[in-house]
mmCIF file of C-alpha atoms in Angstrom:
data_model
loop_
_atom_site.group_PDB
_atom_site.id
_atom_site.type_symbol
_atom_site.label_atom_id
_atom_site.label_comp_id
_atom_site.label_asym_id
_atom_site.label_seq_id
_atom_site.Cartn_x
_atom_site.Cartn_y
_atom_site.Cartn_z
ATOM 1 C CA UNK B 249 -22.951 -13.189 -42.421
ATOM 2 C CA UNK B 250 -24.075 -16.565 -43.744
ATOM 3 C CA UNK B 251 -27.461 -15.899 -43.125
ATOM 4 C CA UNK B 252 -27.418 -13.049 -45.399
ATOM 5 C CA UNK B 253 -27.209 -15.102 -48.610
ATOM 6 C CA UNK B 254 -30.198 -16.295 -49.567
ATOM 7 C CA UNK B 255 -31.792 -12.766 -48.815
ATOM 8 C CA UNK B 256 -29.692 -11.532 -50.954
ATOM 9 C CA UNK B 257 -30.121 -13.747 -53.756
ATOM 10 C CA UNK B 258 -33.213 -13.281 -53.505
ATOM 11 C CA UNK B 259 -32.972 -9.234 -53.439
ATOM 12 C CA UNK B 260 -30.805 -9.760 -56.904
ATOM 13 C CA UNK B 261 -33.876 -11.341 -58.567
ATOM 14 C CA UNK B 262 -35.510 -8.395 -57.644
ATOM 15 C CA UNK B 263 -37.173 -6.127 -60.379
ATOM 16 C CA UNK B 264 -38.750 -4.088 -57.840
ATOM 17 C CA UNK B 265 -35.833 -3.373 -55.483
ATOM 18 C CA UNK B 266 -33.537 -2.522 -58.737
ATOM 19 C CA UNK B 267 -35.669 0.280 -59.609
ATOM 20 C CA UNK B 268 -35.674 1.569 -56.211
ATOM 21 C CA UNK B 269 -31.956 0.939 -56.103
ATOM 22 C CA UNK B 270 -31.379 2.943 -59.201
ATOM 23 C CA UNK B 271 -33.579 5.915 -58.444
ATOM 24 C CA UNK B 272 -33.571 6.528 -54.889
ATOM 25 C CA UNK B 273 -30.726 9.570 -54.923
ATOM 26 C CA UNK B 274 -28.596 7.927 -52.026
ATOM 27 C CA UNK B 275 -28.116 4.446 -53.563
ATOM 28 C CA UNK B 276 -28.322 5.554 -57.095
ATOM 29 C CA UNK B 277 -24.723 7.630 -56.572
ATOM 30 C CA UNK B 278 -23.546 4.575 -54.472
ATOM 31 C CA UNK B 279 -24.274 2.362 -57.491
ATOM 32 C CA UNK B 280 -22.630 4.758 -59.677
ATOM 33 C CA UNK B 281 -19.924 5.024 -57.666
ATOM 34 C CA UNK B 282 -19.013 1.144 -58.511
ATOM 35 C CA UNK B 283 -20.820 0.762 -61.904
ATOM 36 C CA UNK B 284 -20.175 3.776 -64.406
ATOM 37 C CA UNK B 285 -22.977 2.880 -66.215
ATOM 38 C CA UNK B 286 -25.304 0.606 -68.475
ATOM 39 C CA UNK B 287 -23.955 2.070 -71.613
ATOM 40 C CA UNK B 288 -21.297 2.011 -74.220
ATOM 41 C CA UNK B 289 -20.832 5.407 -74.404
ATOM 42 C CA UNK B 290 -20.883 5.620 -70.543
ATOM 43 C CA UNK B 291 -18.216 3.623 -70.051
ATOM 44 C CA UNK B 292 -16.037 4.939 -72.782
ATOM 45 C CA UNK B 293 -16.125 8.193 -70.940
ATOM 46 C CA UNK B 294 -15.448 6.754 -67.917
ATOM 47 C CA UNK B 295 -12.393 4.914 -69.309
ATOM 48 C CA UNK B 296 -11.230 8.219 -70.762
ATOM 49 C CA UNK B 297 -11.197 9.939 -67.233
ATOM 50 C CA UNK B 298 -9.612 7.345 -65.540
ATOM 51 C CA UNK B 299 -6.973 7.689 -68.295
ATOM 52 C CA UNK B 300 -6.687 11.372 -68.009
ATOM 53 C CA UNK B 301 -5.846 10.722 -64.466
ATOM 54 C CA UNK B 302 -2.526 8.219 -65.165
ATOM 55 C CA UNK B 303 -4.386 5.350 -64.754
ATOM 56 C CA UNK B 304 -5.157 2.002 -67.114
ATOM 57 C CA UNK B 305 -8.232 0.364 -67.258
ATOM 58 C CA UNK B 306 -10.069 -2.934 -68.086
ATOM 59 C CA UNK B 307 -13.699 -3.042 -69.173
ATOM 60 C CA UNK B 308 -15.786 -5.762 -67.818
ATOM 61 C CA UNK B 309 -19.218 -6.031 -69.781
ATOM 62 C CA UNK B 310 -21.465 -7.086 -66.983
ATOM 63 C CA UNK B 311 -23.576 -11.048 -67.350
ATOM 64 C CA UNK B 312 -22.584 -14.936 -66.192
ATOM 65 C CA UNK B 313 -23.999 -18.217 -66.164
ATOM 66 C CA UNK B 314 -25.635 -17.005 -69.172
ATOM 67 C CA UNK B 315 -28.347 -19.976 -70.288
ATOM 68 C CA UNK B 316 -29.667 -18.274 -73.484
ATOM 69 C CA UNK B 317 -27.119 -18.300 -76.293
ATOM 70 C CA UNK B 318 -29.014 -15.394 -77.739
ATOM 71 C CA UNK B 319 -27.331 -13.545 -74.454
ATOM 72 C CA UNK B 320 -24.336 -15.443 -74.946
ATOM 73 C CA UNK B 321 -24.081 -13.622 -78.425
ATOM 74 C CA UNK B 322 -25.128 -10.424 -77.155
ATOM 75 C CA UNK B 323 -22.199 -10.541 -74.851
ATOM 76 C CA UNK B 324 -20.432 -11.026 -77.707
ATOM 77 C CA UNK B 325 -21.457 -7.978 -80.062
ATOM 78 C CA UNK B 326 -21.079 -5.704 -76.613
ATOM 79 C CA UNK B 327 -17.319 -6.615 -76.667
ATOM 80 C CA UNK B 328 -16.799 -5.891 -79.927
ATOM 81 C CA UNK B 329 -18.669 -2.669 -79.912
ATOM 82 C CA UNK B 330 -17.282 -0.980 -76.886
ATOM 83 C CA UNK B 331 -13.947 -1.943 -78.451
ATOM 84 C CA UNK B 332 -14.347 -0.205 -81.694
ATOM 85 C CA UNK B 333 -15.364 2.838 -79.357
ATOM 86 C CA UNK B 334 -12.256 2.398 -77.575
ATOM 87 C CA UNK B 335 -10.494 2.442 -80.645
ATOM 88 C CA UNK B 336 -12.025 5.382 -82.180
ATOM 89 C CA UNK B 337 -11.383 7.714 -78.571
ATOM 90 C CA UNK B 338 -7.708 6.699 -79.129
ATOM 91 C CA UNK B 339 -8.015 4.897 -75.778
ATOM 92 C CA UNK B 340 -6.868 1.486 -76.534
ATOM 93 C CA UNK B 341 -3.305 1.588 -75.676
ATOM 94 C CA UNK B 342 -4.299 2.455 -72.275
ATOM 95 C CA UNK B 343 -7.403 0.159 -72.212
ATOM 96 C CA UNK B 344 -8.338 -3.636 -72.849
ATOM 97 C CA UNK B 345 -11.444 -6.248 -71.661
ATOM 98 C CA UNK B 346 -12.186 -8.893 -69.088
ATOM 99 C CA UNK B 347 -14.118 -11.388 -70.201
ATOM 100 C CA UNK B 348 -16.396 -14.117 -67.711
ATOM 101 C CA UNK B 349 -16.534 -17.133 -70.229
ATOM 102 C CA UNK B 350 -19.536 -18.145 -68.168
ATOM 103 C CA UNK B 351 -21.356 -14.956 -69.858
ATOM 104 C CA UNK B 352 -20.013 -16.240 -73.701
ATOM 105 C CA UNK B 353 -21.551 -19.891 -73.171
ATOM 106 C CA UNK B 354 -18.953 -21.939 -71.063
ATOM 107 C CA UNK B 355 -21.847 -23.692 -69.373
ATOM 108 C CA UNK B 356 -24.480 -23.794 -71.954
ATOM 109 C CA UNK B 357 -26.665 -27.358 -72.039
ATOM 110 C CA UNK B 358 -26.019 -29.393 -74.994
ATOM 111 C CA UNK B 359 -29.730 -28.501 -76.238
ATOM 112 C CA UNK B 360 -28.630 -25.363 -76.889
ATOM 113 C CA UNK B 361 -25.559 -25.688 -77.985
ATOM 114 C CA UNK B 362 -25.139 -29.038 -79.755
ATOM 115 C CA UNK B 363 -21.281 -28.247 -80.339
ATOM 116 C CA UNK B 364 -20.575 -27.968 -76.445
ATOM 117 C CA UNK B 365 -20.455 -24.729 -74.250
ATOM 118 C CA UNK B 366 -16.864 -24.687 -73.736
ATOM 119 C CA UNK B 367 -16.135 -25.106 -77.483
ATOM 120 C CA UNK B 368 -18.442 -22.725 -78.210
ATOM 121 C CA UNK B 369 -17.141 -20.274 -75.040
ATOM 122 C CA UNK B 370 -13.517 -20.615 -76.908
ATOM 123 C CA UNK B 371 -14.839 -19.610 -80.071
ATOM 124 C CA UNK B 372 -16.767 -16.626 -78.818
ATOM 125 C CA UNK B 373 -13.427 -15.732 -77.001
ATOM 126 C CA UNK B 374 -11.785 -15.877 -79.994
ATOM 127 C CA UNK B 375 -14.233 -13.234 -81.295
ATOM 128 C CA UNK B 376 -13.758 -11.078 -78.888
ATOM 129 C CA UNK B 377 -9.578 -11.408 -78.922
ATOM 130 C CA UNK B 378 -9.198 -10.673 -82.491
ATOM 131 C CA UNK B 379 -11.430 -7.693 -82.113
ATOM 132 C CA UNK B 380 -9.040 -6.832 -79.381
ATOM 133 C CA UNK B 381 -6.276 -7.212 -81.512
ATOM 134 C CA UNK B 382 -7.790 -5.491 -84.405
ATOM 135 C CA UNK B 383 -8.391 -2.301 -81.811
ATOM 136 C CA UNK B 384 -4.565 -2.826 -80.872
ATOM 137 C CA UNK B 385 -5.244 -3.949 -77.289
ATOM 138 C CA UNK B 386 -6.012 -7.496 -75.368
ATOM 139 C CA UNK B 387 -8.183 -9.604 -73.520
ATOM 140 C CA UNK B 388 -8.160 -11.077 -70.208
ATOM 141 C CA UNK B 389 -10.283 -14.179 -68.825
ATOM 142 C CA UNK B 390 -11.641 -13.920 -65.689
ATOM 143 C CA UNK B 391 -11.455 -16.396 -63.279
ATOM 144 C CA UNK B 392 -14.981 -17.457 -61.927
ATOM 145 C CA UNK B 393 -15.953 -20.878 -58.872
ATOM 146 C CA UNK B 394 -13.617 -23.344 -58.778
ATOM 147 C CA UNK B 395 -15.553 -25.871 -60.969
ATOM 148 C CA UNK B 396 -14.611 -23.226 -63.605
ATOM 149 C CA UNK B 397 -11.002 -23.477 -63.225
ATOM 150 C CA UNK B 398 -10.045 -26.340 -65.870
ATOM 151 C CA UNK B 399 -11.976 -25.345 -68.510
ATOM 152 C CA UNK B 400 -10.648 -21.663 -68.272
ATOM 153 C CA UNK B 401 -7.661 -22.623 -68.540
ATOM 154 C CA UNK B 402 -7.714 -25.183 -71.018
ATOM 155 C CA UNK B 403 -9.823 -22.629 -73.445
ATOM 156 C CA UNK B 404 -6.736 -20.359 -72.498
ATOM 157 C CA UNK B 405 -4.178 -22.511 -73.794
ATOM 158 C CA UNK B 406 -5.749 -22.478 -76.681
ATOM 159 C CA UNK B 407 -6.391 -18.902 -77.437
ATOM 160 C CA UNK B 408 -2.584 -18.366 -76.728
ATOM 161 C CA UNK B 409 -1.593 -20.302 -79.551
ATOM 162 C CA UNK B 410 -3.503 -17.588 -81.894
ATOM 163 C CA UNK B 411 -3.191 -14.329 -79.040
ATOM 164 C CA UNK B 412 -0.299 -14.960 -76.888
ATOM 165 C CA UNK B 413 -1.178 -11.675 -75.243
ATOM 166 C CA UNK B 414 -4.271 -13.080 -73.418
ATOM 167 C CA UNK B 415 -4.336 -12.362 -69.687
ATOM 168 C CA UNK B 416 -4.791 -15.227 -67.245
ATOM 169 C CA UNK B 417 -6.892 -14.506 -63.556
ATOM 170 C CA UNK B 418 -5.863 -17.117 -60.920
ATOM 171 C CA UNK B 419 -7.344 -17.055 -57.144
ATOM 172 C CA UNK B 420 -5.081 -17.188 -54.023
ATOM 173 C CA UNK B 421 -7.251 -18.725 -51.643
ATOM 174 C CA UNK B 422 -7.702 -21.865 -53.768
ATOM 175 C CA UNK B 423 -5.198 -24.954 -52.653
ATOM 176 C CA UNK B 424 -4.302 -25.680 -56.423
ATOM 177 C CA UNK B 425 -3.376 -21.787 -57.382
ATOM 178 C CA UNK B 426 0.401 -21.577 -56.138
ATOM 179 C CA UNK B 427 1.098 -24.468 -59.107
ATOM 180 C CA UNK B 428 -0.774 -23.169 -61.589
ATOM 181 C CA UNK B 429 1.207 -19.722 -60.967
ATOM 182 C CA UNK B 430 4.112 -21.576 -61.814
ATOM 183 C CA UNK B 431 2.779 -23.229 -64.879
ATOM 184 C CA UNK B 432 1.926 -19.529 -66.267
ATOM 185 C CA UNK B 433 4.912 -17.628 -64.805
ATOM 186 C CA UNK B 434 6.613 -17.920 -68.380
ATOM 187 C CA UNK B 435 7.590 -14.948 -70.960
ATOM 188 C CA UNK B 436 4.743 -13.158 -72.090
ATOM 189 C CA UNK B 437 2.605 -14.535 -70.102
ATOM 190 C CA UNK B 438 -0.517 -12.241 -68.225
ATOM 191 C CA UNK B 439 -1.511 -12.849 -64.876
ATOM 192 C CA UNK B 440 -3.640 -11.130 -62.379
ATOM 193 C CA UNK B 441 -3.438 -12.470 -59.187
ATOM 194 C CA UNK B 442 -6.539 -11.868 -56.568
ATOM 195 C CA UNK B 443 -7.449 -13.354 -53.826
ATOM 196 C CA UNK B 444 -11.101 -14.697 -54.956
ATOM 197 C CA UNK B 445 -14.363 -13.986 -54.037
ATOM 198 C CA UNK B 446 -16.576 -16.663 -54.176
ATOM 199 C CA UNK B 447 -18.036 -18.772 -51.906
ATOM 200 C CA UNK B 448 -15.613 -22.229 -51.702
ATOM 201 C CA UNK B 449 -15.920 -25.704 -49.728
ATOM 202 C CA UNK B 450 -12.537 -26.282 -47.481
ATOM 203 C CA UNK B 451 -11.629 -29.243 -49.682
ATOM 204 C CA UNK B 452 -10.774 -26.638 -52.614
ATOM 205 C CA UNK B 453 -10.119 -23.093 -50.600
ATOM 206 C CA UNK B 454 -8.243 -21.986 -47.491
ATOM 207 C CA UNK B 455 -11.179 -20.665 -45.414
ATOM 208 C CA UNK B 456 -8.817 -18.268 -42.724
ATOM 209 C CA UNK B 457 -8.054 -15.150 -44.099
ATOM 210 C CA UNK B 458 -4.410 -15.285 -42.796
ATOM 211 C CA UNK B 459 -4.047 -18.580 -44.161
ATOM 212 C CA UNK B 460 -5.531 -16.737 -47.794
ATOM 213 C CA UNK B 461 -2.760 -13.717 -47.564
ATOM 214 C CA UNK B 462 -0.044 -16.161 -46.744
ATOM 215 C CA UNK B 463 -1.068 -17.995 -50.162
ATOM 216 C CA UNK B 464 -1.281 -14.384 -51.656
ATOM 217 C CA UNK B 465 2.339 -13.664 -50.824
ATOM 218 C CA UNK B 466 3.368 -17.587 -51.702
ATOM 219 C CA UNK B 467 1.814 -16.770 -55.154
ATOM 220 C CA UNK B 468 3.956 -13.081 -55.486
ATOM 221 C CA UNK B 469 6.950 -14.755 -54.888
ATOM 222 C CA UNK B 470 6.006 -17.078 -58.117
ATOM 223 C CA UNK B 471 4.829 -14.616 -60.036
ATOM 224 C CA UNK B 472 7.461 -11.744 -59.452
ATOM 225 C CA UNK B 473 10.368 -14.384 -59.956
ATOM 226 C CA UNK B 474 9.121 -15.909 -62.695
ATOM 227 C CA UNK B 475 9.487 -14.046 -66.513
ATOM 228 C CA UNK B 476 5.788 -13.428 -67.068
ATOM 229 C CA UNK B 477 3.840 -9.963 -66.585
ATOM 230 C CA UNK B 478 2.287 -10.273 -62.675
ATOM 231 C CA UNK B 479 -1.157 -8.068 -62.635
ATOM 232 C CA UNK B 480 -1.231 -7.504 -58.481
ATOM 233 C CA UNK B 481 -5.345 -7.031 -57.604
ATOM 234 C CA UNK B 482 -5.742 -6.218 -54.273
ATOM 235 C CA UNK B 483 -7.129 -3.038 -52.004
ATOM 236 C CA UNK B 484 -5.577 -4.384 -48.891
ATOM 237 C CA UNK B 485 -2.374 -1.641 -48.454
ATOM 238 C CA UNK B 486 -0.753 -4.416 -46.480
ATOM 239 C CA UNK B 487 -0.107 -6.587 -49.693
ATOM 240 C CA UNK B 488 0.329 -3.300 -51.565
ATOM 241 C CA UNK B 489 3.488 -2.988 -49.499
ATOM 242 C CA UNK B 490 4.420 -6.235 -49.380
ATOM 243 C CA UNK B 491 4.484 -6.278 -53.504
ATOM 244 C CA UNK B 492 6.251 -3.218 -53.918
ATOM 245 C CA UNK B 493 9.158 -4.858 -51.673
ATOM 246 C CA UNK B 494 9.091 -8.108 -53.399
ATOM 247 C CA UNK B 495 9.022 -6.505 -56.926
ATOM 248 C CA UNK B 496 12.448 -4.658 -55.436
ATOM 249 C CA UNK B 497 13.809 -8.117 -54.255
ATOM 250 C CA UNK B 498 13.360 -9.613 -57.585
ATOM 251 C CA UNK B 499 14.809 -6.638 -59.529
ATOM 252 C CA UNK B 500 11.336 -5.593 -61.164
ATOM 253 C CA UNK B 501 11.147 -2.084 -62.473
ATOM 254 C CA UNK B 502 7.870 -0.749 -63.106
ATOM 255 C CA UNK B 503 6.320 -1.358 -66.196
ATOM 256 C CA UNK B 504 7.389 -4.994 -65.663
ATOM 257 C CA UNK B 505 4.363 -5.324 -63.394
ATOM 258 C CA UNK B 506 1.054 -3.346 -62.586
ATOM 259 C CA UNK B 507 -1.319 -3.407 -59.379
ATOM 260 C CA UNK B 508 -4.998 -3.403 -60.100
ATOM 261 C CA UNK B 509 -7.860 -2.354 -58.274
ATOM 262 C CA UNK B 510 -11.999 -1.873 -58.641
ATOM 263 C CA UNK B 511 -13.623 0.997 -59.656
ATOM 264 C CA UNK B 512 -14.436 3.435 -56.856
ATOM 265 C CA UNK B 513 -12.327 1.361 -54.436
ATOM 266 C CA UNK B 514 -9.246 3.805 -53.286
ATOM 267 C CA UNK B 515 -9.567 5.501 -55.700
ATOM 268 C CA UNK B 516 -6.916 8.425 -54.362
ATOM 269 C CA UNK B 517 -4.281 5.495 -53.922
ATOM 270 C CA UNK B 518 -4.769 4.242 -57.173
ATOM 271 C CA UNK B 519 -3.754 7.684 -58.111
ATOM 272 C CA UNK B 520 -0.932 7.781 -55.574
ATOM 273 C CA UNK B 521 0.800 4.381 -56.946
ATOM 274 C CA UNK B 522 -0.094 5.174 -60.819
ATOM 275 C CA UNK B 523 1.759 9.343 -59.778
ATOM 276 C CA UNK B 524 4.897 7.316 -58.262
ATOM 277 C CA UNK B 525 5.615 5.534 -61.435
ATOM 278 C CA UNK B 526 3.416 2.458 -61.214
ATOM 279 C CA UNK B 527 1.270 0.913 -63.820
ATOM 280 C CA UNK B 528 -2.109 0.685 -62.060
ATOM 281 C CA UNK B 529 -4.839 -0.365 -63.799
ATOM 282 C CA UNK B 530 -9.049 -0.079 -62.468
ATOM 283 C CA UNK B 531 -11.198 -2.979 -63.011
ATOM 284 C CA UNK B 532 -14.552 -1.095 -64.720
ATOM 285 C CA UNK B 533 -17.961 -3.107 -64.495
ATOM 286 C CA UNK B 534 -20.875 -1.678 -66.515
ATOM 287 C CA UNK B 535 -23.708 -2.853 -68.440
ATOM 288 C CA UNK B 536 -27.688 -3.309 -67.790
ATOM 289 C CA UNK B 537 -26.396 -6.579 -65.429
ATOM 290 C CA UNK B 538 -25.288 -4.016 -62.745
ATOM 291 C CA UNK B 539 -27.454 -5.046 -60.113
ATOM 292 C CA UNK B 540 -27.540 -8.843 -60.310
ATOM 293 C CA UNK B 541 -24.023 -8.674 -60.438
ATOM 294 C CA UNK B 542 -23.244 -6.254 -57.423
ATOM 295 C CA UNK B 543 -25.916 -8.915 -54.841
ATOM 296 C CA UNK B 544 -24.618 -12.096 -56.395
ATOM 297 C CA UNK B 545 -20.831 -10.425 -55.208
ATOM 298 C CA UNK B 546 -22.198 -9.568 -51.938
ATOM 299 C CA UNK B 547 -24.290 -13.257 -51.803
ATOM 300 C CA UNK B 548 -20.981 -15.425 -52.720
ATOM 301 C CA UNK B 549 -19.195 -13.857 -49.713
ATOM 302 C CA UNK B 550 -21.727 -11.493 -47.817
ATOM 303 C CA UNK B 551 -18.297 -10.672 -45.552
ATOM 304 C CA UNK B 552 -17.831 -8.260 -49.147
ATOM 305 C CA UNK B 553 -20.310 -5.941 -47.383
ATOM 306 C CA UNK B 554 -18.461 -4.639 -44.793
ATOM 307 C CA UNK B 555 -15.710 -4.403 -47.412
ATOM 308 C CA UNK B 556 -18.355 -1.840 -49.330
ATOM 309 C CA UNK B 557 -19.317 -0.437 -46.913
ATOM 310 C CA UNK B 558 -15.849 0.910 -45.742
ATOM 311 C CA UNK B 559 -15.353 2.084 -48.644
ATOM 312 C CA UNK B 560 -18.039 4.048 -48.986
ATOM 313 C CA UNK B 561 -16.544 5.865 -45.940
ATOM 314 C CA UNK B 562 -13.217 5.956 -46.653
ATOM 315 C CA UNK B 563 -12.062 7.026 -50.517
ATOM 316 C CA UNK B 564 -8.625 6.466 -49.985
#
């Protein structure tokens, strides 16, 4: 699988194999069945059909390692936008955002941003938060590499003062992640836990994928005991299983937790859960940085593909 990464790094720079991505009928409904599409109003409908069905829903407005603070503010003006349209369907108490600080300026040089790209990622964030709140809904930071991981948090700390509600995403298969759980297992306090995606070194990351579940569950236990709200990501129906019994053990009724899962990933079990009584709540890419963003996924960990590509066979 490793030597599929440069290939496809290369294939996401692609102008060329987009177009043929996007058009060919066969990989055009594959893309749509991940991405919902490049637009506002796209996605908006989208969120409203996933709502229809019981579900939730966060909005992620596609870009990172954005360079150009032109972009940077772009990101920006997307978030508030789609979150006006939110408002306006009615859709927001069913509905928030996930935001990559990364795509808001995190990592901008100091030649183009003289004031510092994580000051000026926190004040972007802010932005975007009190639009949230203005639309009556929230925000949650995504988690991105592991050299992101102290400056996401820090700019979280500080966003809480103003927007307690903001979500926090921490990543089970890094050594450091069953600590910070307890550090943000308090009241009020959002947390999805995944298990991560990217590409780490062994110093930082657990590299066996038992020894990545057992730091899952480890993580559960923290999150599920503590007196914050635990956001459970995962497809794998073993962990599924395993945090439905845990949220028993620790006297969790639903509502008090919610499992979360990709668009167009099991899509009939996120409907299963969500018609049991569970929150669930889909994780819903879209914007014109579809493609870049679905080969650098498959790039960080090309062992993702398989993942896809069961999917694509199997709906449930």
């Amino acid at each position: 699988m490793s030597l599929l990464r440069q290939p496809l790094l290369l294939l996401a720079r692609s102008s060329q194999v987009k177009r043929l991505v996007s058009t060919m009928p066969v990989s055009a409904g594959i893309v749509r069945g991940y991405v919902p599409g490049e637009s506002t109003d796209a996605v908006v409908a989208a969120t409203a059909a996933l709502v229809d069905d019981g579900l939730t829903v966060t909005l992620d407005h596609l870009g990172e390692d954005t360079t150009d603070r032109a972009q940077a503010e772009a990101t920006v003006a997307a978030y508030v936008e789609v979150l006006k349209a939110l408002a306006a369907r009615g859709l927001t108490r069913h509905a928030e955002v996930s935001v990559k600080l990364s795509a808001i300026g995190q990592f901008l040089p100091d030649d183009v941003a003289p004031e510092g790209g994580h000051r000026l990622a926190l004040e972007n964030a802010r932005t975007i938060c009190r639009a949230a709140r203005n639309a009556g809904t929230s925000v949650t930071l995504d988690m991105e590499d592991h050299t992101t991981t102290d400056s996401t948090l820090a700019i979280l700390r500080d966003l809480r003062k103003d927007f307690p509600e903001t979500g926090a995403v921490l990543q089970a298969y890094l050594h450091r992640t069953e600590d910070d759980c307890r550090q943000l297992a308090y009241e009020g306090s959002r947390v999805r836990l995944c298990k991560g995606a990217y590409n780490e070194p062994e110093s930082v990351a657990y590299q066996d994928r038992l020894e990545v579940d057992r730091s899952y569950v480890r993580c559960l236990k923290v999150l599920l005991a503590g007196q914050g709200y635990p956001m459970i990501a995962t497809h794998d129906p073993r962990m599924v299983e395993i945090a439905s019994s845990l949220a028993s053990r620790f006297g969790r009724q639903p509502g008090s937790y919610e499992f979360q899962m990709l668009y167009g990933i099991r899509p009939e079990e996120q409907k299963r859960l969500a018609g049991e009584g569970e929150t669930v709540r889909v994780y819903v890419p879209y914007g014109q940085e579809w493609y870049g963003y679905l080969m650098r996924r498959l790039a960080e960990r090309p062992q993702n593909l398989s993942f896809f590509l069961t999917s694509l066979i199997s709906k449930k």
